[in-house]
């Protein structure tokens, strides 16, 4: 079984300040982890993914995430927020069990002022 | 071409109507998905097609009927829907249906079809 917990339903930051969106996961297998972003009335876009290579993963638009197995975490960060970053962010886990579907976290709404 | 195209973008239908949602991708992906998303919630998986065959049906009511005519197309036929079925319906595709190997687990989403059932 696998699960994802996004620790904050909303995060508010000022433009130009750092962003931290927190995600913890649980998986019986070696997981693949993803962050997706969804802007209002749009589909989901992949920001970055971890698939057992480097633990620090760089994605699009200046985002990055670090896989910490000991803490079962995959937090998303960005050094400096931009107004266009305001969106819903989903942390997603996919178990390496040969065939699986994705498990989505409940989402974190990022507000940028 | 890295797009998943969904039509229509918006659909309003009565409870006795029959309508269809369409999804198309030309990336050579062999897995296609339908998700339902209610406001302020994560997407919920409905169906998975793997190599044009239905491989997962997440106990979806029969008023939703998926169809995969070929590897590039995915349809969702709608009949006798209820107002609670109003939602954003997202189509996605992935290179393979498995979770190992290059591209595993990475989904490409369309922008969705927003359905309102009156």
XYZ file of C-alpha atoms in Angstrom:
231
model
C 0.000 0.000 0.000
C 1.119 3.553 -0.589
C -0.009 6.959 0.603
C 0.944 10.590 0.366
C 0.460 13.348 2.929
C 0.795 16.979 1.973
C 1.251 18.717 5.263
C -0.228 22.090 4.319
C -3.468 22.734 2.475
C -2.476 26.370 1.843
C 0.864 28.161 1.790
C 1.125 31.935 1.427
C 4.358 33.680 0.444
C 5.385 37.076 -0.818
C 6.857 37.437 -4.269
C 10.624 37.020 -4.130
C 10.640 34.916 -0.953
C 11.380 31.172 -0.758
C 8.745 28.513 -1.258
C 8.515 25.263 0.728
C 5.728 22.760 0.071
C 5.928 19.695 2.260
C 5.188 16.104 1.314
C 5.593 12.829 3.182
C 4.988 9.451 1.626
C 4.518 5.842 2.578
C 5.253 2.958 0.232
C 5.943 -0.767 0.504
C 8.168 -0.620 -2.555
C 10.866 1.667 -3.881
C 8.736 4.599 -4.908
C 8.823 7.018 -7.763
C 7.749 10.471 -6.619
C 6.404 13.384 -8.581
C 5.242 16.933 -8.121
C 2.530 18.184 -10.444
C 1.202 21.749 -10.702
C -2.303 22.751 -11.710
C -3.155 26.317 -12.579
C -6.822 27.370 -12.348
C -9.052 25.624 -14.882
C -6.077 23.816 -16.403
C -4.760 20.286 -16.527
C -1.839 19.045 -14.480
C 1.741 19.651 -15.529
C 4.724 17.667 -14.313
C 7.181 19.831 -12.355
C 9.737 17.170 -11.505
C 10.163 13.488 -10.720
C 12.359 11.240 -8.594
C 12.995 7.734 -9.908
C 15.879 6.398 -7.748
C 18.649 8.371 -9.387
C 19.946 11.593 -7.767
C 18.167 12.461 -4.545
C 18.118 16.170 -5.383
C 15.861 16.646 -8.359
C 15.646 19.808 -10.412
C 12.479 20.615 -12.281
C 10.969 23.288 -14.428
C 10.524 26.953 -13.473
C 13.260 26.869 -10.824
C 11.632 24.256 -8.588
C 13.554 21.436 -6.975
C 12.850 18.656 -4.489
C 14.983 16.429 -2.293
C 14.174 12.778 -1.680
C 14.970 11.840 1.933
C 14.382 8.171 2.510
C 15.114 8.327 6.236
C 12.425 10.979 6.666
C 10.111 9.580 3.939
C 9.856 13.106 2.602
C 9.913 14.769 -0.792
C 9.547 18.495 -0.112
C 9.291 20.970 -2.990
C 11.279 24.201 -2.848
C 11.978 27.297 -4.894
C 14.399 30.065 -3.873
C 12.262 32.965 -5.027
C 8.503 32.893 -5.652
C 6.941 34.534 -8.669
C 3.333 35.593 -9.045
C 2.909 33.021 -11.796
C 3.707 30.246 -9.302
C 0.303 30.684 -7.667
C -1.416 27.349 -8.290
C -2.356 23.994 -6.741
C 0.523 21.575 -6.241
C 0.116 17.821 -5.943
C 2.673 15.397 -4.574
C 2.259 11.972 -6.163
C 3.731 8.536 -5.434
C 3.982 5.584 -7.780
C 5.091 2.259 -6.330
C 7.588 0.162 -8.268
C 5.517 -2.981 -8.122
C 5.500 -3.829 -11.814
C 2.145 -2.269 -12.431
C 0.620 0.449 -10.369
C -1.345 3.625 -10.526
C -0.515 6.928 -9.003
C -1.553 8.021 -5.532
C -2.169 11.750 -5.247
C -1.809 13.895 -2.180
C -4.691 16.221 -1.362
C -2.885 19.200 -2.790
C -1.364 22.428 -1.504
C -2.612 25.755 -2.764
C 0.264 28.202 -3.134
C -0.745 31.857 -2.826
C 1.754 34.524 -3.878
C 1.227 38.165 -2.963
C 3.983 16.964 -30.177
C 3.735 16.579 -26.408
C 0.081 17.418 -26.049
C -2.998 15.649 -24.900
C -6.013 17.296 -26.500
C -9.461 17.101 -24.958
C -12.759 18.166 -26.472
C -15.063 19.772 -25.659
C -13.600 22.131 -23.045
C -17.033 22.738 -21.575
C -20.180 20.607 -21.713
C -23.606 21.180 -20.204
C -26.046 18.319 -20.359
C -29.352 17.221 -18.924
C -29.801 14.016 -17.004
C -31.403 12.276 -19.976
C -28.816 13.314 -22.563
C -26.134 11.202 -24.183
C -22.822 12.900 -24.836
C -19.178 11.990 -25.276
C -15.841 13.390 -24.197
C -12.882 12.895 -26.490
C -9.157 12.710 -25.896
C -6.311 12.443 -28.377
C -2.543 12.079 -28.128
C 0.121 11.541 -30.776
C 3.108 10.800 -28.560
C 2.999 7.040 -29.129
C 1.911 6.487 -25.549
C 0.368 3.072 -24.880
C -1.495 3.857 -21.676
C -4.402 6.285 -21.418
C -6.399 7.338 -18.403
C -9.610 9.060 -17.385
C -9.645 11.007 -14.136
C -12.479 12.884 -12.440
C -11.649 15.983 -10.433
C -14.036 17.825 -8.151
C -13.295 21.360 -7.034
C -10.358 21.687 -4.635
C -9.729 17.930 -4.672
C -7.042 15.780 -6.299
C -7.894 13.837 -9.442
C -9.578 10.475 -8.898
C -8.761 7.644 -11.268
C -11.697 6.250 -13.222
C -10.297 4.058 -15.999
C -6.966 2.898 -17.384
C -6.418 1.588 -20.898
C -3.264 -0.371 -21.543
C -2.442 -1.161 -25.191
C -6.039 -0.284 -26.115
C -7.524 -2.704 -23.606
C -9.377 -1.678 -20.467
C -7.150 -2.728 -17.580
C -8.558 -0.786 -14.638
C -12.106 0.271 -13.844
C -12.240 1.902 -10.432
C -15.817 0.783 -9.758
C -17.177 3.566 -11.926
C -20.970 3.601 -12.457
C -22.112 2.192 -15.784
C -23.473 5.586 -16.841
C -19.822 6.268 -17.729
C -18.631 4.105 -20.614
C -15.038 4.347 -21.849
C -13.843 3.425 -25.293
C -10.397 3.268 -26.859
C -10.814 3.001 -30.649
C -7.062 3.066 -31.285
C -3.803 3.875 -29.543
C -4.243 7.635 -30.032
C -7.868 8.096 -29.062
C -9.851 7.734 -25.888
C -13.527 8.463 -25.470
C -15.802 8.684 -22.464
C -19.478 8.161 -23.261
C -21.928 9.731 -20.863
C -25.549 8.713 -20.376
C -28.142 9.419 -17.704
C -25.729 11.336 -15.534
C -26.555 12.839 -12.170
C -25.868 16.411 -11.008
C -23.166 15.051 -8.667
C -21.255 13.915 -11.746
C -20.507 17.548 -12.538
C -16.715 17.849 -12.445
C -13.570 18.400 -14.479
C -12.778 15.254 -16.451
C -9.111 14.864 -17.203
C -7.546 12.611 -19.769
C -3.910 11.584 -19.419
C -1.438 9.354 -21.178
C 1.862 7.715 -20.318
C 4.557 6.001 -22.330
C 3.838 2.653 -20.742
C 1.303 1.487 -18.183
C 3.966 0.093 -15.862
C 5.954 1.950 -13.275
C 9.478 0.855 -14.165
C 11.677 2.134 -16.889
C 11.986 5.431 -18.646
C 8.902 7.575 -18.417
C 7.284 5.295 -15.912
C 4.562 6.852 -13.881
C 4.902 10.174 -15.679
C 1.521 11.259 -16.931
C 0.795 13.882 -19.546
C -2.539 15.539 -18.851
C -4.959 17.330 -21.094
C -6.601 20.541 -19.943
C -9.818 18.759 -19.139
C -13.478 18.892 -20.056
C -15.614 20.728 -17.548
C -18.932 18.936 -17.308
C -22.086 20.407 -15.803
C -25.108 18.141 -15.377
C -28.405 19.943 -14.878
